[in-house]
Amino acid sequence: MIAQQISIFAENKPGRLAAVTRILAAEKINIRATNITTADTFGVINFIVDDPRRAAKALTQAGMTVQLRDVLAVLLEDKPGGLDRLTQLLAREAVNINNAYGFVLEGSKKAVFVVDVDQMDKTDELLRKHGIQTLDTEALSAIEPFHYLNY
Amino acid sequence: MYWEKEIETMDRTALERMQVERLTQTLERASRSPYYAERLKAAGADALSVRTVADVAKLPLTTKDDLREHSPYGFLAVERDELIRMHSSSGTTGRATVIFHTAGDIAAWTNIVARSMYMTGMRRSDVFQNMMTYGLFTGGLGFHYGAEKIGALVIPAGAGNSKRQIQLMRDFATTVIHIIPSYVLHLSTVFEELGVDPRRDTQVKIAFIGAEPHSEKMRQKIEAFYGFKAFNSYGLSEMNGPGVAFECPEQNGMHLWEDNYILEIVDPDTLKPLPDGEEGEMVLTTLLREGMPIVRYRTKDLTRVIPGPCPCGRTHRRIDRIKGRTDDMLILKGVNIFPIQIEKKLMDIPGVGQNFLIVLDREGYNDHMTVKVEVNREFFLGDLKQLEGLRRRIVEDLKSAILITPKVDLVEPGSLPKGEGKAVRVVDNRKD
C-alpha cells in the first residue's frame, strides 16, 4: 500500500521550518514523523501527517511549494534486526532508497519505516509477496502512536 | 620616454587636422561596407560632410546592436581575403560581436599598444608576463603583440594557475606583468600563502591592470603590496581591444590615442556632445581601421575628459576612470556579462520559476557571482535529487553562456524582490 508524504521545498535558513509548522499547528494537523534533507542552501522538508491533503492545501495557500509524494510506510517489528530484514530484501532486489526515516509506534513492538524508493510499484509488490505490511494514508491517519518515552 | 614623440606631443591644431583627414578616409572606406553604404546615405552624410572634428557629431551613431544585427560581414569594408584575424567580445545572447582585422589593422593596433607600454617605462630589456586569457578575448594577443613590438621577452602565461605564475615570475625574472585587477588582488593571498614577498623575491616593477573597472584606492592597495607601479588600461574589442587609452607615468587619467580615434563624450539621454570635464557616455570613431571601420560607436562607458594639459607633454586628451555603464553590463573577473544572457538561459530551463537575482560579492580578494533562482512550483516533485539536478543544470548552462561558473541557489517561489515594472536583477555588493 502506498502512503502519501507531504514535501515542502524550503531554503536552508532559520525560520523556514517554523513557518511550516506554524501553519500545520493552526490547521490542527497532527505530525506523525518528519525528516529534512538539505543540499547546501536549500532542502526539502518531509512530513507524514494525519491529513496530507488538508495540510498540502493550507501550505499551498500560504504560498509554499508543496508536493504530495508517494512513499512506502513499512510496518516493522521494533526489535534488533527489524529494519535489517527490510533493507536486505531491498538490496537483493536492487531497489534504491532515496530517502528514509522511521518512528516507533509501540515501544518494543511496532515501528514504521518510511522509504522513498526508485521503483515504487515493484517494491510495493515485493513487500506484499514477503508478507511485510505497509500502511496507507488512512491507516497512518488512524494510528495512535505511542512514543517510547511515555513508557 | 616617447614611442612616437611627434605624434604623442603633436599640437592640437595639427592633431585635429590629422583627425579630419583620417575621418574623411574612414568614411570613404566605411561606405564600402553594406551597413554604412546604406546608413550614411540614409543620414545624408558622406566623406565631404566633415570639415572640422566637431562635424563628427553630424554622423549617425553605431551601437552594439547594430554590430550584432549585421554580424558577421555587414560592417566589412574590404574583401574577405584581406582579413588576417578576428576577435569577438563576450556579447549578449545570440550572435557575438565579431571584429575582423586586416594586416594593417593589426599593425596599427600593435603600435598603439606598444606606445602605451613604452609610455609607462617598459623597454626591450624587460621580461613581460602576460597573465591574460589568450584567444577570442583581445587582452591576451593585443598586449602580446605590443610587447613583442617593443622587443621585450614575452612570457605568454595566460590566465590562472597562480602558483605557476609566481614560479614563472621568479624563474625568469619578470619585470612587467599584465593582469586583471581582481586577479592581482587574489594573487597577493597566494604570495602570502607561499611565504613569497613580491617586493623582495620578484623583479616586477610595472603592472598593467585593465579589462575591469577599479578604484584609485584599489590601485594604491595593489601598489603597496607588490611595490610596483600599476597603470590603468582601457580598451574594448569593438575599438581593437587594449591600447585605446592608457595611463602615463603621471597616473592621472588615461591618454586616449586621438590619432587612432575620435573621442566624444555625449549626454546619454539627449546624445548631444558635452564639453571637456563633464561626465557622459564615451563615443569613439576609428580612424585607421581598414577591415571594419566603425563610426561613432556608443561604448556605453561613462567617463569624462580631464580638462587641461598633462605634465607628461602628451597632447592627446585624457579620460577619467570609467564611472559606470549606461546599460546593465557587469564585469566580473574581466568578463563582460549582460543580465539578459543569464535571463535567456534561465528561461529555457524547465523548473525555473518567475524571478531570479544576480548577486555579486567580494570575499577577500575574490569576486563571486551567485544567481538566486526561484523554482517553478509545478516542477517540484518533493525530491531533493531532482532539485540538485536542476541546480547543476543551471550552473552548466550559465557557464556555457557567460564563461564563468556562478554559484546557483534555488529559492522559494515569490521570495525574491520584485521591482516596479522591471524586476530587480542585480545586486552588486563589491566594495574596495
XYZ file of C-alpha atoms in Angstrom:
583
model
C 0.000 0.000 0.000
C 1.201 3.425 -0.909
C 1.159 6.245 1.588
C 1.465 9.947 0.985
C 4.179 12.090 2.353
C 3.940 15.840 2.192
C 7.092 17.501 0.879
C 7.872 21.198 1.077
C 10.645 22.961 -0.805
C 12.403 25.370 1.545
C 15.518 27.446 1.672
C 18.028 26.279 4.215
C 17.812 29.186 6.608
C 16.488 29.956 10.071
C 12.737 30.158 10.409
C 11.670 28.118 7.406
C 10.670 25.031 9.374
C 8.934 27.245 11.925
C 6.909 28.855 9.130
C 5.702 25.423 8.047
C 4.856 24.061 11.498
C 3.011 27.275 12.386
C 0.578 26.602 9.547
C 0.221 22.926 10.421
C -0.434 23.814 14.053
C -3.092 26.360 13.113
C -4.753 23.756 10.892
C -4.644 21.220 13.750
C -2.695 18.814 11.588
C -1.032 16.042 13.561
C 2.518 15.207 12.541
C 3.475 11.526 12.745
C 7.032 11.860 11.557
C 9.302 14.328 9.888
C 12.592 14.416 8.082
C 14.635 17.131 6.384
C 17.047 16.693 3.505
C 19.290 19.565 2.528
C 21.665 20.430 -0.281
C 23.684 23.438 0.822
C 21.324 26.403 0.527
C 18.040 24.622 0.049
C 16.268 21.478 1.074
C 13.072 19.507 1.310
C 11.032 19.130 4.493
C 9.045 15.881 4.581
C 6.135 15.021 6.855
C 3.880 12.094 7.488
C 0.715 13.710 8.803
C -2.788 12.582 9.667
C -4.368 14.539 6.789
C -1.886 15.172 3.998
C -4.409 16.706 1.562
C -5.637 19.294 4.017
C -2.066 20.030 5.067
C -0.975 20.480 1.442
C -3.865 22.815 0.747
C -3.106 25.003 3.759
C 0.599 25.214 2.966
C -0.019 25.947 -0.720
C -2.435 28.700 0.202
C 0.303 30.212 2.343
C 2.462 30.410 -0.795
C 4.650 27.404 -0.167
C 5.874 24.960 -2.775
C 4.311 21.668 -1.782
C 4.026 18.220 -3.285
C 2.263 15.086 -2.115
C 4.682 12.307 -2.732
C 4.153 8.542 -2.764
C 6.180 6.636 -0.194
C 6.014 3.264 1.456
C 5.257 3.221 5.180
C 6.582 -0.167 6.171
C 5.484 -1.738 9.414
C 8.424 -3.331 11.203
C 8.980 -5.166 14.405
C 10.605 -2.896 16.954
C 13.426 -5.242 17.829
C 17.036 -5.841 16.783
C 17.153 -6.876 13.139
C 13.697 -5.446 12.369
C 14.982 -2.911 9.870
C 17.647 -5.235 8.562
C 15.061 -7.642 7.228
C 13.635 -4.898 5.025
C 16.905 -3.407 3.835
C 18.412 -6.796 2.958
C 15.389 -7.537 0.825
C 15.575 -4.194 -0.982
C 19.322 -4.602 -1.507
C 18.862 -8.059 -3.044
C 16.305 -6.675 -5.448
C 18.477 -3.638 -6.309
C 15.890 -1.160 -5.083
C 17.474 2.176 -4.296
C 16.361 4.152 -1.269
C 16.372 7.881 -1.919
C 15.176 8.895 1.488
C 14.059 7.148 4.638
C 13.037 7.861 8.206
C 11.227 5.994 10.902
C 9.174 6.314 14.013
C 8.179 3.961 16.782
C 4.514 3.017 17.005
C 4.615 0.945 20.107
C 7.840 0.538 22.050
C 9.475 -2.880 21.620
C 6.614 -3.938 19.370
C 5.985 -1.906 16.248
C 7.768 0.746 14.277
C 7.122 2.375 10.933
C 9.894 2.955 8.449
C 9.062 5.407 5.670
C 11.015 4.787 2.459
C 11.146 6.764 -0.743
C 12.432 4.313 -3.346
C 13.191 4.452 -7.056
C 10.837 1.582 -8.015
C 7.684 2.179 -6.010
C 5.284 -0.349 -7.570
C 7.846 -3.120 -7.762
C 8.754 -2.607 -4.120
C 5.129 -2.495 -3.019
C 4.549 -5.852 -4.734
C 7.762 -7.273 -3.361
C 6.840 -6.441 0.235
C 3.408 -7.958 -0.155
C 4.935 -11.167 -1.504
C 7.218 -11.338 1.519
C 4.420 -10.673 3.947
C 5.773 -7.327 5.050
C 2.959 -4.991 5.918
C 2.700 -1.420 4.676
C 0.320 1.271 5.850
C -1.601 3.586 3.561
C -2.547 7.154 4.338
C -5.773 6.184 6.063
C -4.050 3.647 8.256
C -1.397 6.179 9.161
C -4.098 8.678 9.980
C -5.935 6.225 12.222
C -2.996 5.020 14.308
C -2.290 6.452 17.694
C 1.461 6.498 18.071
C 2.871 5.813 21.473
C 6.137 7.429 21.930
C 8.532 5.089 23.686
C 9.448 7.799 26.164
C 5.919 7.603 27.513
C 6.564 4.180 28.915
C 60.174 58.461 -22.956
C 58.094 58.687 -26.116
C 57.448 55.844 -28.539
C 56.444 58.329 -31.272
C 57.294 61.770 -29.954
C 55.982 63.661 -32.947
C 52.547 62.093 -32.750
C 52.275 61.913 -28.981
C 53.145 65.579 -28.476
C 51.625 66.956 -31.674
C 49.974 70.325 -31.132
C 46.208 70.154 -31.007
C 45.623 72.020 -34.267
C 47.813 69.640 -36.237
C 46.327 66.667 -34.430
C 42.805 67.762 -35.283
C 43.797 68.369 -38.903
C 45.098 64.805 -38.974
C 41.852 63.574 -37.453
C 39.689 65.317 -40.067
C 41.832 63.875 -42.842
C 41.641 60.384 -41.382
C 37.934 60.676 -40.677
C 37.344 61.555 -44.332
C 39.285 58.451 -45.367
C 37.408 56.392 -42.798
C 34.056 57.482 -44.206
C 35.218 56.632 -47.717
C 36.274 53.177 -46.563
C 33.193 52.684 -44.390
C 30.850 53.423 -47.287
C 32.175 50.285 -48.961
C 30.589 48.167 -46.245
C 26.961 47.104 -46.797
C 25.899 48.578 -43.464
C 27.428 52.047 -43.788
C 26.686 52.329 -47.513
C 23.048 52.382 -46.521
C 23.323 54.068 -43.137
C 25.429 57.016 -44.276
C 23.269 57.532 -47.334
C 20.114 57.476 -45.216
C 21.674 60.080 -42.902
C 22.702 62.213 -45.891
C 26.320 62.017 -44.764
C 29.441 61.295 -46.782
C 33.153 61.923 -46.730
C 32.570 65.522 -47.784
C 30.396 66.318 -44.788
C 33.301 66.678 -42.347
C 35.439 69.787 -42.358
C 36.189 70.030 -38.627
C 36.402 67.425 -35.884
C 33.167 68.810 -34.426
C 31.407 67.783 -37.641
C 31.653 64.188 -36.486
C 28.553 64.911 -34.400
C 26.541 65.104 -37.628
C 27.272 61.458 -38.406
C 24.986 58.629 -37.285
C 25.800 56.704 -34.111
C 26.567 53.000 -34.154
C 25.518 50.645 -31.361
C 26.421 47.146 -30.289
C 23.003 46.039 -31.506
C 23.858 47.380 -34.974
C 27.065 45.332 -34.944
C 25.224 42.249 -33.790
C 22.355 42.572 -36.246
C 24.740 42.874 -39.155
C 27.176 40.271 -37.927
C 29.341 38.826 -39.229
C 30.026 40.610 -42.526
C 27.688 43.626 -42.705
C 30.380 46.032 -41.494
C 33.144 44.615 -43.656
C 34.728 47.260 -45.874
C 37.329 45.039 -47.570
C 37.384 41.705 -49.388
C 37.465 38.767 -47.001
C 40.864 37.738 -48.368
C 42.297 40.880 -46.770
C 41.419 39.702 -43.266
C 44.017 38.028 -41.089
C 42.368 37.818 -37.685
C 39.089 38.008 -35.867
C 38.258 38.714 -32.250
C 34.960 38.516 -30.512
C 33.651 40.231 -27.444
C 31.653 38.441 -24.841
C 28.328 39.546 -26.201
C 24.755 39.069 -25.186
C 22.870 36.008 -26.306
C 22.718 35.025 -29.916
C 25.411 36.331 -32.160
C 28.594 37.597 -30.620
C 30.080 40.865 -31.797
C 32.857 39.907 -34.144
C 35.624 42.262 -35.243
C 37.757 41.414 -38.266
C 41.245 42.779 -38.768
C 43.434 43.289 -41.823
C 47.212 43.141 -41.573
C 47.140 46.944 -41.449
C 44.647 46.873 -38.568
C 46.801 44.523 -36.529
C 49.872 46.677 -37.221
C 48.085 49.873 -36.140
C 46.669 48.221 -33.025
C 50.021 46.697 -32.125
C 51.608 50.109 -32.490
C 49.314 51.841 -30.003
C 49.687 49.001 -27.524
C 53.485 49.304 -27.845
C 53.178 53.090 -27.483
C 51.101 52.647 -24.333
C 53.507 50.179 -22.756
C 56.566 52.199 -23.709
C 54.956 55.273 -22.143
C 54.950 53.591 -18.727
C 58.660 52.817 -18.980
C 58.699 49.337 -20.486
C 61.701 48.681 -22.759
C 63.190 45.908 -24.880
C 65.277 44.673 -21.952
C 62.116 43.847 -19.996
C 60.561 40.446 -19.381
C 56.823 40.676 -19.860
C 54.497 38.108 -18.335
C 51.071 38.275 -19.935
C 48.654 36.840 -17.391
C 45.595 37.316 -19.559
C 43.352 34.881 -21.335
C 44.525 34.311 -24.879
C 42.017 33.525 -27.592
C 38.994 35.479 -28.769
C 39.425 37.873 -25.861
C 41.566 40.800 -27.038
C 43.538 41.304 -23.821
C 45.859 38.364 -24.432
C 47.017 38.754 -28.016
C 46.698 42.550 -28.016
C 49.311 43.006 -25.307
C 51.376 40.101 -26.573
C 51.893 41.756 -29.942
C 52.568 45.160 -28.406
C 55.248 43.756 -26.120
C 56.926 41.899 -28.974
C 56.874 45.108 -30.985
C 58.830 46.813 -28.202
C 61.197 43.867 -28.298
C 60.657 42.653 -24.758
C 60.845 38.962 -23.898
C 57.245 37.787 -23.700
C 56.044 35.001 -21.400
C 52.578 34.084 -22.710
C 51.497 32.727 -19.337
C 47.759 33.057 -19.885
C 45.289 33.427 -17.025
C 45.061 31.412 -13.837
C 47.282 28.821 -12.166
C 48.568 31.210 -9.516
C 51.441 29.121 -8.185
C 52.875 28.659 -11.667
C 52.507 32.402 -12.325
C 54.606 33.142 -9.248
C 57.101 30.468 -10.236
C 57.445 31.969 -13.723
C 57.933 35.417 -12.255
C 60.765 34.177 -10.103
C 62.413 31.785 -12.584
C 62.586 34.244 -15.469
C 62.894 37.482 -13.509
C 59.702 39.000 -14.864
C 59.775 42.808 -14.751
C 56.396 43.710 -16.272
C 53.036 41.981 -15.885
C 49.598 42.362 -17.394
C 46.785 41.191 -15.143
C 43.188 41.993 -14.263
C 42.763 43.958 -11.009
C 40.671 41.357 -9.178
C 43.176 38.656 -10.049
C 46.191 40.629 -8.893
C 44.473 41.079 -5.534
C 43.691 37.392 -5.316
C 47.279 36.578 -6.276
C 48.508 38.553 -3.269
C 46.917 35.949 -0.993
C 48.756 33.196 -2.860
C 52.030 35.080 -2.396
C 51.301 35.191 1.320
C 50.428 31.501 1.465
C 53.691 30.612 -0.225
C 55.632 32.966 2.008
C 56.936 34.801 -1.040
C 57.319 38.567 -0.763
C 56.828 40.131 -4.189
C 58.860 43.185 -3.138
C 61.867 41.113 -2.147
C 61.528 37.943 -4.208
C 60.411 39.260 -7.614
C 61.711 41.908 -10.009
C 58.321 43.181 -11.183
C 58.307 46.982 -11.430
C 55.386 47.652 -13.779
C 51.899 46.163 -13.944
C 49.176 46.869 -16.458
C 45.782 46.410 -14.885
C 42.811 46.585 -17.180
C 39.684 44.937 -18.526
C 37.892 45.707 -15.281
C 36.965 48.981 -13.617
C 38.726 49.563 -10.341
C 39.127 52.445 -7.953
C 42.155 54.577 -7.129
C 42.041 53.063 -3.648
C 42.313 49.573 -5.096
C 45.288 50.634 -7.205
C 47.032 52.012 -4.136
C 46.421 48.790 -2.279
C 47.900 46.790 -5.161
C 50.927 49.051 -5.452
C 51.543 48.952 -1.701
C 51.512 45.172 -1.578
C 53.602 44.498 -4.651
C 55.869 47.503 -4.693
C 55.363 48.079 -8.407
C 53.657 50.835 -10.370
C 50.211 49.823 -11.623
C 48.926 51.511 -14.772
C 45.299 51.603 -15.788
C 44.421 50.434 -19.261
C 41.234 50.995 -21.231
C 40.000 49.298 -24.346
C 37.104 47.468 -25.897
C 37.092 44.858 -28.612
C 34.959 46.967 -30.964
C 37.806 49.513 -30.937
C 40.506 46.749 -31.199
C 40.888 45.986 -27.529
C 43.595 47.248 -25.165
C 45.583 50.298 -26.154
C 42.678 52.666 -26.768
C 43.575 54.735 -23.708
C 46.382 54.280 -21.214
C 47.907 55.936 -18.191
C 51.193 57.778 -18.449
C 53.698 57.995 -15.553
C 51.609 60.826 -14.048
C 48.918 58.200 -13.297
C 46.215 60.812 -13.575
C 43.836 59.811 -16.347
C 44.364 57.752 -19.478
C 45.578 59.335 -22.716
C 43.201 58.348 -25.454
C 45.153 57.967 -28.684
C 43.458 60.598 -30.789
C 45.469 59.856 -33.915
C 43.641 56.480 -33.906
C 40.240 57.517 -32.589
C 37.912 60.474 -32.416
C 36.767 60.894 -28.837
C 33.398 62.348 -27.925
C 31.549 62.490 -24.639
C 27.805 62.766 -25.108
C 24.808 63.102 -22.856
C 23.475 59.536 -22.706
C 19.881 60.758 -22.881
C 19.975 63.562 -25.446
C 23.111 62.223 -27.230
C 24.322 65.837 -27.530
C 28.082 66.425 -27.220
C 29.319 67.512 -23.789
C 32.274 69.807 -23.130
C 35.515 68.527 -21.601
C 35.170 67.938 -17.874
C 31.546 66.855 -17.985
C 30.655 63.247 -17.430
C 28.762 61.349 -20.103
C 28.886 58.376 -22.417
C 32.048 57.937 -24.449
C 31.606 57.688 -28.205
C 34.532 56.587 -30.364
C 35.246 56.566 -34.083
C 38.048 54.505 -35.582
C 40.443 56.491 -37.767
C 42.814 53.823 -39.095
C 40.533 50.786 -39.344
C 40.524 49.125 -42.740
C 38.616 45.888 -42.251
C 35.752 47.177 -40.151
C 35.677 50.952 -39.748
C 33.232 51.955 -37.023
C 31.731 55.426 -36.876
C 30.602 56.974 -33.603
C 30.410 53.810 -31.561
C 28.438 54.115 -28.334
C 30.734 52.462 -25.791
C 28.097 52.698 -23.008
C 31.001 53.565 -20.718
C 30.567 56.645 -18.544
C 33.564 58.924 -18.076
C 34.746 62.479 -18.652
C 37.638 64.165 -20.358
C 40.094 65.530 -17.805
C 40.479 69.174 -18.860
C 43.876 70.794 -19.327
C 47.282 69.624 -20.485
C 49.152 66.729 -18.898
C 52.591 67.430 -17.387
C 53.958 64.453 -19.365
C 53.833 66.557 -22.530
C 51.418 64.373 -24.458
C 48.656 66.336 -26.116
C 46.183 63.515 -26.555
C 43.344 64.143 -24.122
C 42.932 62.057 -21.006
C 39.809 60.234 -19.926
C 38.985 59.630 -16.281
C 38.405 56.212 -14.738
C 35.263 54.570 -16.058
C 32.468 55.581 -13.676
C 29.941 53.010 -14.795
C 27.800 51.920 -17.693
C 24.737 53.339 -19.356
C 23.496 49.790 -19.807
C 23.368 46.955 -17.291
C 26.582 45.210 -18.317
C 28.520 43.674 -15.428
C 32.203 42.977 -15.357
C 33.330 40.008 -13.291
C 36.879 38.664 -13.366
C 37.420 40.673 -16.556
C 34.477 39.036 -18.305
C 31.641 41.191 -19.626
C 28.244 39.839 -18.664
C 24.797 41.125 -19.508
C 21.936 40.062 -17.213
C 19.918 39.260 -20.349
C 22.354 36.422 -21.145
C 21.532 34.865 -17.805
C 17.839 35.569 -18.154
C 17.581 33.947 -21.590
C 19.373 30.814 -20.454
C 17.277 30.505 -17.306
C 14.002 30.899 -19.142
C 14.903 27.960 -21.375
C 15.241 25.632 -18.386
C 12.116 23.800 -17.241
C 11.848 24.050 -13.494
C 12.919 27.673 -13.318
C 10.249 29.959 -11.918
C 9.398 33.599 -12.444
C 12.240 35.522 -10.971
C 15.977 35.495 -10.446
C 18.590 37.686 -8.818
C 22.276 38.106 -9.606
C 24.370 38.899 -6.536
C 27.994 39.949 -6.845
C 30.161 39.658 -3.762
C 33.766 40.233 -2.894
C 35.210 37.782 -0.395
C 38.685 38.858 0.487
C 40.111 39.474 -2.962
C 37.837 37.105 -4.794
C 34.766 38.184 -6.692
C 31.857 35.788 -6.893
C 28.584 35.631 -8.684
C 25.617 33.966 -7.072
C 22.468 33.513 -9.092
C 19.400 33.020 -6.950
C 16.717 31.267 -8.937
C 13.098 30.792 -7.972
C 11.875 27.259 -8.525
C 8.746 26.644 -10.533
C 6.002 25.376 -8.192
C 4.754 22.856 -10.744
C 8.215 21.432 -11.220
C 8.703 20.419 -7.601
C 8.071 16.713 -7.029
C 9.203 16.589 -3.425
C 12.542 15.192 -4.470
C 15.871 16.639 -3.401
C 17.727 14.811 -6.151
C 15.578 16.459 -8.768
C 16.313 19.886 -7.262
C 20.017 19.162 -7.127
C 19.868 18.102 -10.789
C 18.135 21.362 -11.659
C 20.743 23.353 -9.789
C 23.593 21.588 -11.588
C 21.965 22.086 -14.961
C 21.570 25.811 -14.291
C 25.260 26.057 -13.334
C 26.315 24.258 -16.532
C 24.027 26.239 -18.816
C 25.064 29.561 -17.326
C 28.728 28.622 -17.516
C 28.388 27.974 -21.241
C 26.708 31.351 -21.726
C 28.847 33.647 -19.585
C 32.127 31.696 -19.431
C 32.453 31.859 -15.675
C 30.988 29.413 -13.177
C 28.403 31.045 -10.948
C 27.123 29.685 -7.657
C 23.445 28.855 -8.041
C 20.968 28.929 -5.155
C 17.466 27.613 -5.637
C 14.974 29.707 -3.718
C 11.281 29.509 -2.953
C 8.844 30.948 -5.481
C 7.900 34.521 -4.677
C 10.801 35.021 -2.276
C 12.877 37.346 -4.482
C 12.253 41.089 -4.551
C 10.141 42.239 -7.429
C 10.987 45.588 -8.945
C 8.416 48.102 -10.018
C 7.828 47.155 -13.634
C 11.264 45.903 -14.448
C 12.419 43.268 -11.996
C 15.499 43.955 -9.900
C 18.066 41.616 -11.370
C 21.431 42.644 -9.969
C 22.795 43.401 -6.520
C 26.444 44.402 -6.566
C 27.979 44.159 -3.086
C 31.558 44.587 -4.266
C 33.358 47.327 -2.425
C 37.026 48.274 -2.317
